[in-house]
Amino acid sequence: MPIIDPNAPGAEQPLLAHLLELRTRFLNALYGVLVLLLPMLFFARDIYAFFAAPLTKLLPEGASMIATEVASPFLIPFKLVAILSIVLAMPWILYQVWGFVAPGLYKHERKLIAPLLASSTLLFYAGVAFAYYITLPAVFHFMIGVAPAGVQVATDIGKYLDFILTIFIAFGVAFETPVAVVLLVWTGFVSVAQLKEARGYVLVGIFVVAAIITPPDVASQVLVAVPSYLLFELGILWAAWIGKQRARDPDPA
């Protein structure tokens, strides 16, 4: 009986080897998060002040944010830097995920998924940056402008963090639209021609989803929906290009 080398390409690994590899990858990802988290803890207050700037810059003179709970001044900045360390470590985390699943993929799958992982990370960061520099100032300017006379805007730091995290996640996910479109076409769920025919329905659906995942104001809904639809069109172009590449250079795997 021939002896099979477990390290040879395509060889099936025992379950224990998979579990050990998964543990190693998980610990590597955790170490990457801790490397970012520990230094940022010393600057947690400054980091929170940076993320609070879109609101604090618009507050009337003498007004400030408030903390309604005793431990909020410590816990809220710590929560922010903990989440931020995970987000910043995402390329390293995805690299560990890729290192674990790549050996089990076909060649044509590796050629597609690696760029998708990289582009999805960049698109998520782009969505967060768009939300911070464009959406939040517009939303807060609108909110403060419509406040009734005699009402002073004094937001709790915990409520503010929850609000901006919701906005960041909404925009980060919305900016993943091209990746979602490519995956739908690549898996054969829909075709590029079907997506082009469904543009009108997609536009309405995007506005409905934007109304659900964003705070109840028109400004944030529009600022989510419009870039999402433009990214949907970009996804169609990307999927069509990949389809042409696959037709030109088919992979027998």
mmCIF file with all atom_site columns, C-alpha atoms in Angstrom, residues 36-246:
data_model
loop_
_atom_site.group_PDB
_atom_site.id
_atom_site.type_symbol
_atom_site.label_atom_id
_atom_site.label_alt_id
_atom_site.label_comp_id
_atom_site.label_asym_id
_atom_site.label_entity_id
_atom_site.label_seq_id
_atom_site.pdbx_PDB_ins_code
_atom_site.Cartn_x
_atom_site.Cartn_y
_atom_site.Cartn_z
_atom_site.occupancy
_atom_site.B_iso_or_equiv
_atom_site.pdbx_formal_charge
_atom_site.auth_seq_id
_atom_site.auth_comp_id
_atom_site.auth_asym_id
_atom_site.auth_atom_id
_atom_site.pdbx_PDB_model_num
ATOM 1   C CA . LEU A 1 36  ? -3.009  46.914 18.994  1.00 0.00 ? 36  LEU A CA 1
ATOM 2   C CA . LEU A 1 37  ? -5.240  47.024 22.069  1.00 0.00 ? 37  LEU A CA 1
ATOM 3   C CA . LEU A 1 38  ? -2.598  47.373 24.790  1.00 0.00 ? 38  LEU A CA 1
ATOM 4   C CA . PRO A 1 39  ? -0.924  50.553 23.454  1.00 0.00 ? 39  PRO A CA 1
ATOM 5   C CA . MET A 1 40  ? -4.266  52.149 22.583  1.00 0.00 ? 40  MET A CA 1
ATOM 6   C CA . LEU A 1 41  ? -5.485  51.761 26.165  1.00 0.00 ? 41  LEU A CA 1
ATOM 7   C CA . PHE A 1 42  ? -3.089  54.545 27.196  1.00 0.00 ? 42  PHE A CA 1
ATOM 8   C CA . PHE A 1 43  ? -4.678  56.863 24.629  1.00 0.00 ? 43  PHE A CA 1
ATOM 9   C CA . ALA A 1 44  ? -8.295  55.761 25.080  1.00 0.00 ? 44  ALA A CA 1
ATOM 10  C CA . ARG A 1 45  ? -9.490  59.226 26.100  1.00 0.00 ? 45  ARG A CA 1
ATOM 11  C CA . ASP A 1 46  ? -7.812  60.915 23.143  1.00 0.00 ? 46  ASP A CA 1
ATOM 12  C CA . ILE A 1 47  ? -9.174  58.287 20.770  1.00 0.00 ? 47  ILE A CA 1
ATOM 13  C CA . TYR A 1 48  ? -12.689 58.813 22.094  1.00 0.00 ? 48  TYR A CA 1
ATOM 14  C CA . ALA A 1 49  ? -12.272 62.570 21.712  1.00 0.00 ? 49  ALA A CA 1
ATOM 15  C CA . PHE A 1 50  ? -11.285 62.012 18.072  1.00 0.00 ? 50  PHE A CA 1
ATOM 16  C CA . PHE A 1 51  ? -14.417 59.975 17.356  1.00 0.00 ? 51  PHE A CA 1
ATOM 17  C CA . ALA A 1 52  ? -16.581 62.455 19.266  1.00 0.00 ? 52  ALA A CA 1
ATOM 18  C CA . ALA A 1 53  ? -15.245 65.402 17.233  1.00 0.00 ? 53  ALA A CA 1
ATOM 19  C CA . PRO A 1 54  ? -18.023 65.327 14.574  1.00 0.00 ? 54  PRO A CA 1
ATOM 20  C CA . LEU A 1 55  ? -20.502 66.170 17.333  1.00 0.00 ? 55  LEU A CA 1
ATOM 21  C CA . THR A 1 56  ? -18.442 68.245 19.765  1.00 0.00 ? 56  THR A CA 1
ATOM 22  C CA . LYS A 1 57  ? -17.367 70.629 16.995  1.00 0.00 ? 57  LYS A CA 1
ATOM 23  C CA . LEU A 1 58  ? -21.018 71.516 16.402  1.00 0.00 ? 58  LEU A CA 1
ATOM 24  C CA . LEU A 1 59  ? -22.120 71.885 20.018  1.00 0.00 ? 59  LEU A CA 1
ATOM 25  C CA . PRO A 1 60  ? -22.867 75.404 21.263  1.00 0.00 ? 60  PRO A CA 1
ATOM 26  C CA . GLU A 1 61  ? -20.155 77.157 23.231  1.00 0.00 ? 61  GLU A CA 1
ATOM 27  C CA . GLY A 1 62  ? -20.030 75.845 26.770  1.00 0.00 ? 62  GLY A CA 1
ATOM 28  C CA . ALA A 1 63  ? -21.932 72.635 25.943  1.00 0.00 ? 63  ALA A CA 1
ATOM 29  C CA . SER A 1 64  ? -20.324 69.219 26.229  1.00 0.00 ? 64  SER A CA 1
ATOM 30  C CA . MET A 1 65  ? -21.132 65.531 26.283  1.00 0.00 ? 65  MET A CA 1
ATOM 31  C CA . ILE A 1 66  ? -22.237 63.945 29.562  1.00 0.00 ? 66  ILE A CA 1
ATOM 32  C CA . ALA A 1 67  ? -21.813 60.620 31.381  1.00 0.00 ? 67  ALA A CA 1
ATOM 33  C CA . THR A 1 68  ? -24.976 59.410 33.114  1.00 0.00 ? 68  THR A CA 1
ATOM 34  C CA . GLU A 1 69  ? -23.413 56.306 34.675  1.00 0.00 ? 69  GLU A CA 1
ATOM 35  C CA . VAL A 1 70  ? -20.636 56.162 37.256  1.00 0.00 ? 70  VAL A CA 1
ATOM 36  C CA . ALA A 1 71  ? -18.291 53.865 35.306  1.00 0.00 ? 71  ALA A CA 1
ATOM 37  C CA . SER A 1 72  ? -19.003 55.338 31.863  1.00 0.00 ? 72  SER A CA 1
ATOM 38  C CA . PRO A 1 73  ? -15.949 57.642 31.748  1.00 0.00 ? 73  PRO A CA 1
ATOM 39  C CA . PHE A 1 74  ? -13.727 54.544 31.998  1.00 0.00 ? 74  PHE A CA 1
ATOM 40  C CA . LEU A 1 75  ? -15.768 51.803 30.338  1.00 0.00 ? 75  LEU A CA 1
ATOM 41  C CA . ILE A 1 76  ? -16.907 53.660 27.221  1.00 0.00 ? 76  ILE A CA 1
ATOM 42  C CA . PRO A 1 77  ? -13.405 54.658 25.985  1.00 0.00 ? 77  PRO A CA 1
ATOM 43  C CA . PHE A 1 78  ? -12.222 51.120 26.796  1.00 0.00 ? 78  PHE A CA 1
ATOM 44  C CA . LYS A 1 79  ? -15.103 49.670 24.766  1.00 0.00 ? 79  LYS A CA 1
ATOM 45  C CA . LEU A 1 80  ? -14.216 51.934 21.864  1.00 0.00 ? 80  LEU A CA 1
ATOM 46  C CA . VAL A 1 81  ? -10.533 50.986 21.748  1.00 0.00 ? 81  VAL A CA 1
ATOM 47  C CA . ALA A 1 82  ? -11.416 47.279 22.116  1.00 0.00 ? 82  ALA A CA 1
ATOM 48  C CA . ILE A 1 83  ? -13.671 47.450 19.065  1.00 0.00 ? 83  ILE A CA 1
ATOM 49  C CA . LEU A 1 84  ? -11.182 49.629 17.211  1.00 0.00 ? 84  LEU A CA 1
ATOM 50  C CA . SER A 1 85  ? -8.348  47.157 17.834  1.00 0.00 ? 85  SER A CA 1
ATOM 51  C CA . ILE A 1 86  ? -10.428 44.358 16.286  1.00 0.00 ? 86  ILE A CA 1
ATOM 52  C CA . VAL A 1 87  ? -11.302 46.497 13.267  1.00 0.00 ? 87  VAL A CA 1
ATOM 53  C CA . LEU A 1 88  ? -7.695  47.585 12.699  1.00 0.00 ? 88  LEU A CA 1
ATOM 54  C CA . ALA A 1 89  ? -6.476  44.014 13.123  1.00 0.00 ? 89  ALA A CA 1
ATOM 55  C CA . MET A 1 90  ? -8.990  42.741 10.563  1.00 0.00 ? 90  MET A CA 1
ATOM 56  C CA . PRO A 1 91  ? -6.410  42.314 7.761   1.00 0.00 ? 91  PRO A CA 1
ATOM 57  C CA . TRP A 1 92  ? -4.328  40.142 10.077  1.00 0.00 ? 92  TRP A CA 1
ATOM 58  C CA . ILE A 1 93  ? -7.418  38.216 11.236  1.00 0.00 ? 93  ILE A CA 1
ATOM 59  C CA . LEU A 1 94  ? -8.521  37.608 7.654   1.00 0.00 ? 94  LEU A CA 1
ATOM 60  C CA . TYR A 1 95  ? -4.997  36.492 6.803   1.00 0.00 ? 95  TYR A CA 1
ATOM 61  C CA . GLN A 1 96  ? -5.255  33.845 9.527   1.00 0.00 ? 96  GLN A CA 1
ATOM 62  C CA . VAL A 1 97  ? -8.656  32.766 8.229   1.00 0.00 ? 97  VAL A CA 1
ATOM 63  C CA . TRP A 1 98  ? -7.217  32.595 4.723   1.00 0.00 ? 98  TRP A CA 1
ATOM 64  C CA . GLY A 1 99  ? -4.266  30.523 5.915   1.00 0.00 ? 99  GLY A CA 1
ATOM 65  C CA . PHE A 1 100 ? -6.667  28.022 7.467   1.00 0.00 ? 100 PHE A CA 1
ATOM 66  C CA . VAL A 1 101 ? -9.132  27.624 4.569   1.00 0.00 ? 101 VAL A CA 1
ATOM 67  C CA . ALA A 1 102 ? -6.844  28.153 1.550   1.00 0.00 ? 102 ALA A CA 1
ATOM 68  C CA . PRO A 1 103 ? -5.384  24.608 1.487   1.00 0.00 ? 103 PRO A CA 1
ATOM 69  C CA . GLY A 1 104 ? -8.895  23.206 1.039   1.00 0.00 ? 104 GLY A CA 1
ATOM 70  C CA . LEU A 1 105 ? -9.798  25.418 -1.912  1.00 0.00 ? 105 LEU A CA 1
ATOM 71  C CA . TYR A 1 106 ? -9.404  24.824 -5.617  1.00 0.00 ? 106 TYR A CA 1
ATOM 72  C CA . LYS A 1 107 ? -7.021  26.971 -7.598  1.00 0.00 ? 107 LYS A CA 1
ATOM 73  C CA . HIS A 1 108 ? -9.768  29.058 -9.212  1.00 0.00 ? 108 HIS A CA 1
ATOM 74  C CA . GLU A 1 109 ? -11.381 29.602 -5.785  1.00 0.00 ? 109 GLU A CA 1
ATOM 75  C CA . ARG A 1 110 ? -8.118  30.862 -4.307  1.00 0.00 ? 110 ARG A CA 1
ATOM 76  C CA . LYS A 1 111 ? -7.641  33.221 -7.254  1.00 0.00 ? 111 LYS A CA 1
ATOM 77  C CA . LEU A 1 112 ? -11.027 34.823 -6.545  1.00 0.00 ? 112 LEU A CA 1
ATOM 78  C CA . ILE A 1 113 ? -11.367 34.712 -2.763  1.00 0.00 ? 113 ILE A CA 1
ATOM 79  C CA . ALA A 1 114 ? -7.982  36.264 -1.947  1.00 0.00 ? 114 ALA A CA 1
ATOM 80  C CA . PRO A 1 115 ? -8.759  39.514 -3.852  1.00 0.00 ? 115 PRO A CA 1
ATOM 81  C CA . LEU A 1 116 ? -12.282 39.510 -2.404  1.00 0.00 ? 116 LEU A CA 1
ATOM 82  C CA . LEU A 1 117 ? -10.960 39.341 1.162   1.00 0.00 ? 117 LEU A CA 1
ATOM 83  C CA . ALA A 1 118 ? -8.544  42.193 0.521   1.00 0.00 ? 118 ALA A CA 1
ATOM 84  C CA . SER A 1 119 ? -11.093 44.338 -1.302  1.00 0.00 ? 119 SER A CA 1
ATOM 85  C CA . SER A 1 120 ? -13.817 43.706 1.289   1.00 0.00 ? 120 SER A CA 1
ATOM 86  C CA . THR A 1 121 ? -11.491 44.951 4.032   1.00 0.00 ? 121 THR A CA 1
ATOM 87  C CA . LEU A 1 122 ? -10.588 48.087 2.097   1.00 0.00 ? 122 LEU A CA 1
ATOM 88  C CA . LEU A 1 123 ? -14.224 48.728 1.227   1.00 0.00 ? 123 LEU A CA 1
ATOM 89  C CA . PHE A 1 124 ? -15.251 48.392 4.876   1.00 0.00 ? 124 PHE A CA 1
ATOM 90  C CA . TYR A 1 125 ? -12.591 50.908 5.893   1.00 0.00 ? 125 TYR A CA 1
ATOM 91  C CA . ALA A 1 126 ? -13.744 53.214 3.097   1.00 0.00 ? 126 ALA A CA 1
ATOM 92  C CA . GLY A 1 127 ? -17.315 52.982 4.371   1.00 0.00 ? 127 GLY A CA 1
ATOM 93  C CA . VAL A 1 128 ? -16.259 53.869 7.920   1.00 0.00 ? 128 VAL A CA 1
ATOM 94  C CA . ALA A 1 129 ? -14.181 56.813 6.660   1.00 0.00 ? 129 ALA A CA 1
ATOM 95  C CA . PHE A 1 130 ? -17.096 58.020 4.540   1.00 0.00 ? 130 PHE A CA 1
ATOM 96  C CA . ALA A 1 131 ? -19.373 57.837 7.579   1.00 0.00 ? 131 ALA A CA 1
ATOM 97  C CA . TYR A 1 132 ? -16.933 59.705 9.826   1.00 0.00 ? 132 TYR A CA 1
ATOM 98  C CA . TYR A 1 133 ? -15.919 62.523 7.498   1.00 0.00 ? 133 TYR A CA 1
ATOM 99  C CA . ILE A 1 134 ? -19.132 63.055 5.513   1.00 0.00 ? 134 ILE A CA 1
ATOM 100 C CA . THR A 1 135 ? -22.182 61.406 7.053   1.00 0.00 ? 135 THR A CA 1
ATOM 101 C CA . LEU A 1 136 ? -21.762 62.136 10.762  1.00 0.00 ? 136 LEU A CA 1
ATOM 102 C CA . PRO A 1 137 ? -21.118 65.891 10.366  1.00 0.00 ? 137 PRO A CA 1
ATOM 103 C CA . ALA A 1 138 ? -24.158 66.160 8.072   1.00 0.00 ? 138 ALA A CA 1
ATOM 104 C CA . VAL A 1 139 ? -26.378 64.154 10.426  1.00 0.00 ? 139 VAL A CA 1
ATOM 105 C CA . PHE A 1 140 ? -25.312 66.037 13.558  1.00 0.00 ? 140 PHE A CA 1
ATOM 106 C CA . HIS A 1 141 ? -25.665 69.391 11.831  1.00 0.00 ? 141 HIS A CA 1
ATOM 107 C CA . PHE A 1 142 ? -29.220 68.406 10.901  1.00 0.00 ? 142 PHE A CA 1
ATOM 108 C CA . MET A 1 143 ? -30.040 67.063 14.380  1.00 0.00 ? 143 MET A CA 1
ATOM 109 C CA . ILE A 1 144 ? -28.766 70.133 16.203  1.00 0.00 ? 144 ILE A CA 1
ATOM 110 C CA . GLY A 1 145 ? -30.455 72.433 13.716  1.00 0.00 ? 145 GLY A CA 1
ATOM 111 C CA . VAL A 1 146 ? -33.905 70.903 14.296  1.00 0.00 ? 146 VAL A CA 1
ATOM 112 C CA . ALA A 1 147 ? -33.631 70.862 18.100  1.00 0.00 ? 147 ALA A CA 1
ATOM 113 C CA . PRO A 1 148 ? -36.543 72.845 19.629  1.00 0.00 ? 148 PRO A CA 1
ATOM 114 C CA . ALA A 1 149 ? -35.827 76.246 21.101  1.00 0.00 ? 149 ALA A CA 1
ATOM 115 C CA . GLY A 1 150 ? -34.612 76.027 24.677  1.00 0.00 ? 150 GLY A CA 1
ATOM 116 C CA . VAL A 1 151 ? -33.351 72.441 24.279  1.00 0.00 ? 151 VAL A CA 1
ATOM 117 C CA . GLN A 1 152 ? -29.633 72.015 24.836  1.00 0.00 ? 152 GLN A CA 1
ATOM 118 C CA . VAL A 1 153 ? -28.041 69.055 23.049  1.00 0.00 ? 153 VAL A CA 1
ATOM 119 C CA . ALA A 1 154 ? -26.070 67.105 25.680  1.00 0.00 ? 154 ALA A CA 1
ATOM 120 C CA . THR A 1 155 ? -25.544 63.539 24.514  1.00 0.00 ? 155 THR A CA 1
ATOM 121 C CA . ASP A 1 156 ? -24.476 60.735 26.846  1.00 0.00 ? 156 ASP A CA 1
ATOM 122 C CA . ILE A 1 157 ? -21.085 59.312 25.851  1.00 0.00 ? 157 ILE A CA 1
ATOM 123 C CA . GLY A 1 158 ? -22.406 55.742 25.879  1.00 0.00 ? 158 GLY A CA 1
ATOM 124 C CA . LYS A 1 159 ? -25.416 56.557 23.711  1.00 0.00 ? 159 LYS A CA 1
ATOM 125 C CA . TYR A 1 160 ? -23.164 58.468 21.336  1.00 0.00 ? 160 TYR A CA 1
ATOM 126 C CA . LEU A 1 161 ? -20.792 55.516 20.969  1.00 0.00 ? 161 LEU A CA 1
ATOM 127 C CA . ASP A 1 162 ? -23.685 53.163 20.231  1.00 0.00 ? 162 ASP A CA 1
ATOM 128 C CA . PHE A 1 163 ? -24.983 55.610 17.625  1.00 0.00 ? 163 PHE A CA 1
ATOM 129 C CA . ILE A 1 164 ? -21.724 56.028 15.735  1.00 0.00 ? 164 ILE A CA 1
ATOM 130 C CA . LEU A 1 165 ? -20.994 52.295 15.857  1.00 0.00 ? 165 LEU A CA 1
ATOM 131 C CA . THR A 1 166 ? -24.386 51.691 14.236  1.00 0.00 ? 166 THR A CA 1
ATOM 132 C CA . ILE A 1 167 ? -23.528 54.235 11.544  1.00 0.00 ? 167 ILE A CA 1
ATOM 133 C CA . PHE A 1 168 ? -20.051 52.756 10.989  1.00 0.00 ? 168 PHE A CA 1
ATOM 134 C CA . ILE A 1 169 ? -21.388 49.208 10.670  1.00 0.00 ? 169 ILE A CA 1
ATOM 135 C CA . ALA A 1 170 ? -24.181 50.340 8.345   1.00 0.00 ? 170 ALA A CA 1
ATOM 136 C CA . PHE A 1 171 ? -21.792 52.141 6.022   1.00 0.00 ? 171 PHE A CA 1
ATOM 137 C CA . GLY A 1 172 ? -19.132 49.443 6.257   1.00 0.00 ? 172 GLY A CA 1
ATOM 138 C CA . VAL A 1 173 ? -21.657 46.785 5.243   1.00 0.00 ? 173 VAL A CA 1
ATOM 139 C CA . ALA A 1 174 ? -23.166 49.021 2.552   1.00 0.00 ? 174 ALA A CA 1
ATOM 140 C CA . PHE A 1 175 ? -19.752 49.516 0.975   1.00 0.00 ? 175 PHE A CA 1
ATOM 141 C CA . GLU A 1 176 ? -19.427 45.718 0.669   1.00 0.00 ? 176 GLU A CA 1
ATOM 142 C CA . THR A 1 177 ? -22.023 45.769 -2.118  1.00 0.00 ? 177 THR A CA 1
ATOM 143 C CA . PRO A 1 178 ? -19.520 45.088 -4.959  1.00 0.00 ? 178 PRO A CA 1
ATOM 144 C CA . VAL A 1 179 ? -18.205 42.018 -3.143  1.00 0.00 ? 179 VAL A CA 1
ATOM 145 C CA . ALA A 1 180 ? -21.748 40.722 -2.592  1.00 0.00 ? 180 ALA A CA 1
ATOM 146 C CA . VAL A 1 181 ? -22.580 41.233 -6.265  1.00 0.00 ? 181 VAL A CA 1
ATOM 147 C CA . VAL A 1 182 ? -19.458 39.389 -7.413  1.00 0.00 ? 182 VAL A CA 1
ATOM 148 C CA . LEU A 1 183 ? -20.161 36.454 -5.096  1.00 0.00 ? 183 LEU A CA 1
ATOM 149 C CA . LEU A 1 184 ? -23.768 36.199 -6.289  1.00 0.00 ? 184 LEU A CA 1
ATOM 150 C CA . VAL A 1 185 ? -22.662 36.090 -9.909  1.00 0.00 ? 185 VAL A CA 1
ATOM 151 C CA . TRP A 1 186 ? -19.692 33.797 -9.268  1.00 0.00 ? 186 TRP A CA 1
ATOM 152 C CA . THR A 1 187 ? -21.844 31.219 -7.437  1.00 0.00 ? 187 THR A CA 1
ATOM 153 C CA . GLY A 1 188 ? -24.357 31.257 -10.298 1.00 0.00 ? 188 GLY A CA 1
ATOM 154 C CA . PHE A 1 189 ? -27.199 32.557 -8.142  1.00 0.00 ? 189 PHE A CA 1
ATOM 155 C CA . VAL A 1 190 ? -27.815 35.391 -10.608 1.00 0.00 ? 190 VAL A CA 1
ATOM 156 C CA . SER A 1 191 ? -26.283 36.544 -13.854 1.00 0.00 ? 191 SER A CA 1
ATOM 157 C CA . VAL A 1 192 ? -24.950 39.930 -14.848 1.00 0.00 ? 192 VAL A CA 1
ATOM 158 C CA . ALA A 1 193 ? -27.827 40.310 -17.315 1.00 0.00 ? 193 ALA A CA 1
ATOM 159 C CA . GLN A 1 194 ? -30.381 39.627 -14.577 1.00 0.00 ? 194 GLN A CA 1
ATOM 160 C CA . LEU A 1 195 ? -28.761 42.200 -12.303 1.00 0.00 ? 195 LEU A CA 1
ATOM 161 C CA . LYS A 1 196 ? -28.909 44.803 -15.047 1.00 0.00 ? 196 LYS A CA 1
ATOM 162 C CA . GLU A 1 197 ? -32.598 44.110 -15.604 1.00 0.00 ? 197 GLU A CA 1
ATOM 163 C CA . ALA A 1 198 ? -33.313 44.365 -11.861 1.00 0.00 ? 198 ALA A CA 1
ATOM 164 C CA . ARG A 1 199 ? -31.711 47.782 -11.389 1.00 0.00 ? 199 ARG A CA 1
ATOM 165 C CA . GLY A 1 200 ? -34.990 49.471 -10.485 1.00 0.00 ? 200 GLY A CA 1
ATOM 166 C CA . TYR A 1 201 ? -35.914 46.859 -7.882  1.00 0.00 ? 201 TYR A CA 1
ATOM 167 C CA . VAL A 1 202 ? -32.416 46.966 -6.446  1.00 0.00 ? 202 VAL A CA 1
ATOM 168 C CA . LEU A 1 203 ? -32.583 50.744 -6.081  1.00 0.00 ? 203 LEU A CA 1
ATOM 169 C CA . VAL A 1 204 ? -35.871 50.525 -4.165  1.00 0.00 ? 204 VAL A CA 1
ATOM 170 C CA . GLY A 1 205 ? -34.531 47.669 -2.041  1.00 0.00 ? 205 GLY A CA 1
ATOM 171 C CA . ILE A 1 206 ? -31.387 49.604 -1.171  1.00 0.00 ? 206 ILE A CA 1
ATOM 172 C CA . PHE A 1 207 ? -33.444 52.546 0.071   1.00 0.00 ? 207 PHE A CA 1
ATOM 173 C CA . VAL A 1 208 ? -35.628 50.204 2.139   1.00 0.00 ? 208 VAL A CA 1
ATOM 174 C CA . VAL A 1 209 ? -32.601 48.524 3.719   1.00 0.00 ? 209 VAL A CA 1
ATOM 175 C CA . ALA A 1 210 ? -30.989 51.926 4.325   1.00 0.00 ? 210 ALA A CA 1
ATOM 176 C CA . ALA A 1 211 ? -34.138 53.044 6.149   1.00 0.00 ? 211 ALA A CA 1
ATOM 177 C CA . ILE A 1 212 ? -33.925 49.963 8.383   1.00 0.00 ? 212 ILE A CA 1
ATOM 178 C CA . ILE A 1 213 ? -30.228 49.942 9.285   1.00 0.00 ? 213 ILE A CA 1
ATOM 179 C CA . THR A 1 214 ? -29.752 53.689 9.745   1.00 0.00 ? 214 THR A CA 1
ATOM 180 C CA . PRO A 1 215 ? -31.115 56.118 12.342  1.00 0.00 ? 215 PRO A CA 1
ATOM 181 C CA . PRO A 1 216 ? -34.537 57.610 11.537  1.00 0.00 ? 216 PRO A CA 1
ATOM 182 C CA . ASP A 1 217 ? -33.426 60.642 9.555   1.00 0.00 ? 217 ASP A CA 1
ATOM 183 C CA . VAL A 1 218 ? -33.519 61.197 5.826   1.00 0.00 ? 218 VAL A CA 1
ATOM 184 C CA . ALA A 1 219 ? -29.943 62.475 5.578   1.00 0.00 ? 219 ALA A CA 1
ATOM 185 C CA . SER A 1 220 ? -28.274 59.290 6.812   1.00 0.00 ? 220 SER A CA 1
ATOM 186 C CA . GLN A 1 221 ? -30.611 57.103 4.739   1.00 0.00 ? 221 GLN A CA 1
ATOM 187 C CA . VAL A 1 222 ? -29.765 58.951 1.536   1.00 0.00 ? 222 VAL A CA 1
ATOM 188 C CA . LEU A 1 223 ? -26.065 58.981 2.356   1.00 0.00 ? 223 LEU A CA 1
ATOM 189 C CA . VAL A 1 224 ? -26.181 55.187 2.741   1.00 0.00 ? 224 VAL A CA 1
ATOM 190 C CA . ALA A 1 225 ? -28.417 54.419 -0.234  1.00 0.00 ? 225 ALA A CA 1
ATOM 191 C CA . VAL A 1 226 ? -26.748 56.528 -2.925  1.00 0.00 ? 226 VAL A CA 1
ATOM 192 C CA . PRO A 1 227 ? -23.174 55.191 -2.441  1.00 0.00 ? 227 PRO A CA 1
ATOM 193 C CA . SER A 1 228 ? -24.595 51.659 -2.100  1.00 0.00 ? 228 SER A CA 1
ATOM 194 C CA . TYR A 1 229 ? -26.304 51.870 -5.471  1.00 0.00 ? 229 TYR A CA 1
ATOM 195 C CA . LEU A 1 230 ? -23.189 53.289 -7.117  1.00 0.00 ? 230 LEU A CA 1
ATOM 196 C CA . LEU A 1 231 ? -21.201 50.436 -5.607  1.00 0.00 ? 231 LEU A CA 1
ATOM 197 C CA . PHE A 1 232 ? -23.831 48.030 -6.927  1.00 0.00 ? 232 PHE A CA 1
ATOM 198 C CA . GLU A 1 233 ? -23.113 49.312 -10.428 1.00 0.00 ? 233 GLU A CA 1
ATOM 199 C CA . LEU A 1 234 ? -19.395 48.898 -9.731  1.00 0.00 ? 234 LEU A CA 1
ATOM 200 C CA . GLY A 1 235 ? -20.060 45.318 -8.648  1.00 0.00 ? 235 GLY A CA 1
ATOM 201 C CA . ILE A 1 236 ? -21.819 44.610 -11.951 1.00 0.00 ? 236 ILE A CA 1
ATOM 202 C CA . LEU A 1 237 ? -18.804 45.880 -13.880 1.00 0.00 ? 237 LEU A CA 1
ATOM 203 C CA . TRP A 1 238 ? -16.455 43.855 -11.674 1.00 0.00 ? 238 TRP A CA 1
ATOM 204 C CA . ALA A 1 239 ? -18.534 40.671 -12.049 1.00 0.00 ? 239 ALA A CA 1
ATOM 205 C CA . ALA A 1 240 ? -18.707 41.119 -15.832 1.00 0.00 ? 240 ALA A CA 1
ATOM 206 C CA . TRP A 1 241 ? -14.927 41.515 -15.980 1.00 0.00 ? 241 TRP A CA 1
ATOM 207 C CA . ILE A 1 242 ? -14.380 38.371 -13.912 1.00 0.00 ? 242 ILE A CA 1
ATOM 208 C CA . GLY A 1 243 ? -16.789 36.492 -16.173 1.00 0.00 ? 243 GLY A CA 1
ATOM 209 C CA . LYS A 1 244 ? -14.782 37.499 -19.214 1.00 0.00 ? 244 LYS A CA 1
ATOM 210 C CA . GLN A 1 245 ? -11.553 36.406 -17.523 1.00 0.00 ? 245 GLN A CA 1
ATOM 211 C CA . ARG A 1 246 ? -13.005 33.008 -16.645 1.00 0.00 ? 246 ARG A CA 1
#
